[in-house]
JSON list of C-alpha atoms in Angstrom, two decimals:
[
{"chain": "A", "resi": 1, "resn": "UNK", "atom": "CA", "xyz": [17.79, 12.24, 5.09]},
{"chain": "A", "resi": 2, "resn": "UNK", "atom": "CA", "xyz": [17.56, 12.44, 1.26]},
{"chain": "A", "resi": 3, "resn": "UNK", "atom": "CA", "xyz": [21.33, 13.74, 1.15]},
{"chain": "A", "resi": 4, "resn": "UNK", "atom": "CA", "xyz": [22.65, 10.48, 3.55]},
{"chain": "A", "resi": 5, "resn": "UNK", "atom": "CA", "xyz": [20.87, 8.07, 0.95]},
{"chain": "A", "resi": 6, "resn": "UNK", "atom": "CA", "xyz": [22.96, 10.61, -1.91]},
{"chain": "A", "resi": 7, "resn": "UNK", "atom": "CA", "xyz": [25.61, 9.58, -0.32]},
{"chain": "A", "resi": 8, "resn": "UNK", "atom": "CA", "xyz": [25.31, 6.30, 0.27]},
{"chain": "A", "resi": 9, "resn": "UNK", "atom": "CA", "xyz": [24.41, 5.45, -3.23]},
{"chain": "A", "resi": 10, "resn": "UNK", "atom": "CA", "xyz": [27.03, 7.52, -4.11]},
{"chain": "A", "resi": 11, "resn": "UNK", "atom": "CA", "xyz": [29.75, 5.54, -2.37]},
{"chain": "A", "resi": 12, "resn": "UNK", "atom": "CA", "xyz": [27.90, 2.16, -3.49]},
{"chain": "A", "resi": 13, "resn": "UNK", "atom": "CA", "xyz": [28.33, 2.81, -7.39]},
{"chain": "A", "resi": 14, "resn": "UNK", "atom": "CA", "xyz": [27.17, -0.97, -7.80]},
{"chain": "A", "resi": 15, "resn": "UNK", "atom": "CA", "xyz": [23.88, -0.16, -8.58]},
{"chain": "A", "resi": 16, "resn": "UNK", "atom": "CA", "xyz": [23.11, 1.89, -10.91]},
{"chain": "A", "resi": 17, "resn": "UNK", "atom": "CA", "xyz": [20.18, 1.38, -11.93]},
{"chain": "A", "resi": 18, "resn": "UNK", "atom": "CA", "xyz": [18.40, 2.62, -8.26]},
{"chain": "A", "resi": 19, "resn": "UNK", "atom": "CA", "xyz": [15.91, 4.93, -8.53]},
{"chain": "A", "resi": 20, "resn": "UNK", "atom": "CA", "xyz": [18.31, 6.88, -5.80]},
{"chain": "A", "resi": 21, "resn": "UNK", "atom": "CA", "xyz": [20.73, 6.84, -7.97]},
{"chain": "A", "resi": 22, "resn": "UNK", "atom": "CA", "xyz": [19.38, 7.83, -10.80]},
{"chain": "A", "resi": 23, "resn": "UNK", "atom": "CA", "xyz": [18.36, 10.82, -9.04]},
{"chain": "A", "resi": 24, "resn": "UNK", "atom": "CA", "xyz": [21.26, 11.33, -7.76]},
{"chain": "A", "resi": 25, "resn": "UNK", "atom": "CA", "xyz": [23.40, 11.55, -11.25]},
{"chain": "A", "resi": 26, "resn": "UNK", "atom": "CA", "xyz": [20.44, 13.90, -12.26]},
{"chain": "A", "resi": 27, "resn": "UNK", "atom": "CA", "xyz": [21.12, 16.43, -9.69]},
{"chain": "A", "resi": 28, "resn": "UNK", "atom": "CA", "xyz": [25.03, 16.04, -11.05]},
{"chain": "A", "resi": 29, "resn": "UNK", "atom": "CA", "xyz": [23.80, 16.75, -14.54]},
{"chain": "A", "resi": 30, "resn": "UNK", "atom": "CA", "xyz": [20.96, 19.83, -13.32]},
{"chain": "A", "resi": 31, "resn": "UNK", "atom": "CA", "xyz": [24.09, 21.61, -11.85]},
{"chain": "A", "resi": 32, "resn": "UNK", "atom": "CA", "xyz": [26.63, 21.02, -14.36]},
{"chain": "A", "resi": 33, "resn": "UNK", "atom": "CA", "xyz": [24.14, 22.41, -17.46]},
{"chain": "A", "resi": 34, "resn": "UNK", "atom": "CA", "xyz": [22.46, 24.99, -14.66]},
{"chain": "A", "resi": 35, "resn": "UNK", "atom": "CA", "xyz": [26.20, 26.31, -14.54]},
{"chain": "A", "resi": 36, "resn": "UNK", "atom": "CA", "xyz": [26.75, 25.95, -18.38]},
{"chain": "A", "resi": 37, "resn": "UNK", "atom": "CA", "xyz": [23.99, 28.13, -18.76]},
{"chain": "A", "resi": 38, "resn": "UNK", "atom": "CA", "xyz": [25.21, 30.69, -16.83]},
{"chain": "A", "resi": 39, "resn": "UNK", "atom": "CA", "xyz": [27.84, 31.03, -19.14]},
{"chain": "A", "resi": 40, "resn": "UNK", "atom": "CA", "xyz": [25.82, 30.47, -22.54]},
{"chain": "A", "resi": 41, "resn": "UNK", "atom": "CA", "xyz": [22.17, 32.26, -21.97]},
{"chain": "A", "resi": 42, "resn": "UNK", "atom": "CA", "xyz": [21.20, 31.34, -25.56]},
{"chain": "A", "resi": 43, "resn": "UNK", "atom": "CA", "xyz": [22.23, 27.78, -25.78]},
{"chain": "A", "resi": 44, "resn": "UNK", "atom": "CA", "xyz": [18.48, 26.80, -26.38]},
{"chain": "A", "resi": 45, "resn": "UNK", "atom": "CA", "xyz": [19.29, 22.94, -26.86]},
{"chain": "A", "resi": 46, "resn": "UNK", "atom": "CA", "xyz": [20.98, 22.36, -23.38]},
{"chain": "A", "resi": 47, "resn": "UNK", "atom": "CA", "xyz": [17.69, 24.53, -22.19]},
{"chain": "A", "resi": 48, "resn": "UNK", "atom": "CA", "xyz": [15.74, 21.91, -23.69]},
{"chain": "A", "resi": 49, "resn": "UNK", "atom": "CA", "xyz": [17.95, 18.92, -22.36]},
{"chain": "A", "resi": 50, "resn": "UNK", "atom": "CA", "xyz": [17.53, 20.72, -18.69]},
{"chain": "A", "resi": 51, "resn": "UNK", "atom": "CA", "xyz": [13.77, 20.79, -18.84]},
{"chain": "A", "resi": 52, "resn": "UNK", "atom": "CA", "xyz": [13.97, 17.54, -19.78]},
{"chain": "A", "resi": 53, "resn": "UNK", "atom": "CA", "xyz": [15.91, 16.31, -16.86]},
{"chain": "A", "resi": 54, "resn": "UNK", "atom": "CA", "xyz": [13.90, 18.28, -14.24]},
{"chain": "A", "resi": 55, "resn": "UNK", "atom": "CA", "xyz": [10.64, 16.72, -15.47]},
{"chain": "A", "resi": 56, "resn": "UNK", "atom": "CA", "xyz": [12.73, 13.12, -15.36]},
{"chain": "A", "resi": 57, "resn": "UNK", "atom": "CA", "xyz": [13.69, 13.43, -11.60]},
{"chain": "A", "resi": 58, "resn": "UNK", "atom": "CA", "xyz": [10.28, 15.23, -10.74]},
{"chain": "A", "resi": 59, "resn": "UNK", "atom": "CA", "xyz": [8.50, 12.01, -11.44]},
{"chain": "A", "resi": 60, "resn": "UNK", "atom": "CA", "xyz": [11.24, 10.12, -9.72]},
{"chain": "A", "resi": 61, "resn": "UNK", "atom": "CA", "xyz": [11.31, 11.85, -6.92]},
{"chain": "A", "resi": 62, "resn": "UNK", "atom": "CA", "xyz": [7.31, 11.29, -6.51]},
{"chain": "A", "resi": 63, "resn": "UNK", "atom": "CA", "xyz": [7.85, 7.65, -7.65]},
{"chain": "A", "resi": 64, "resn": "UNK", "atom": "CA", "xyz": [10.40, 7.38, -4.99]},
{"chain": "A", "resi": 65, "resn": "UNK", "atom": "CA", "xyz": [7.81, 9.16, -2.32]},
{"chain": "A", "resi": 66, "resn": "UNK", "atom": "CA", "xyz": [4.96, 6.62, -3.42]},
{"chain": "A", "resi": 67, "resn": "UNK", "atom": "CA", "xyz": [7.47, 3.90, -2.77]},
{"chain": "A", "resi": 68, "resn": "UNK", "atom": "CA", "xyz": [8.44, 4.68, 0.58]},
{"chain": "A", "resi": 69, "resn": "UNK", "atom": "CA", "xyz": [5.17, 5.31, 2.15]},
{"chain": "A", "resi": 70, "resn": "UNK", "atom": "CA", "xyz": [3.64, 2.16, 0.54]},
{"chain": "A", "resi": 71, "resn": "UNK", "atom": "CA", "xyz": [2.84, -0.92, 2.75]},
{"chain": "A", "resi": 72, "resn": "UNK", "atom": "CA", "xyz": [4.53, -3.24, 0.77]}
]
């Protein structure tokens, strides 16, 4: 389910500023520095930036979860 909304947002590109899609272009940018740091083990700044991003899209993610199952 979660990878047909991916996609749909993904195709959309008019909004932006979803909270799907703001996941979504986090999960582009977890894989592209996951991969750079393959590559560079002791690039401690893009180590930083990653943690970063994972703890953005965590609470996302849960927003997102709150969201849905809300009556509203």
């Amino acid at each position: 389910m979660i990878k047909k909304v991916f996609i749909s947002v993904s195709s959309k590109e008019r909004n932006r500023g979803s909270v799907e899609f703001q996941i979504f272009s986090f999960t582009n940018k977890i894989r592209r520095l996951t991969s750079h740091l393959e590559l560079h083990k002791k690039d401690y700044l893009s180590q930083r930036g990653l943690r970063k991003i994972l703890g953005k899209r965590q609470r996302l993610l849960a927003y997102l979860s709150k969201k849905k199952w809300s009556p509203l």
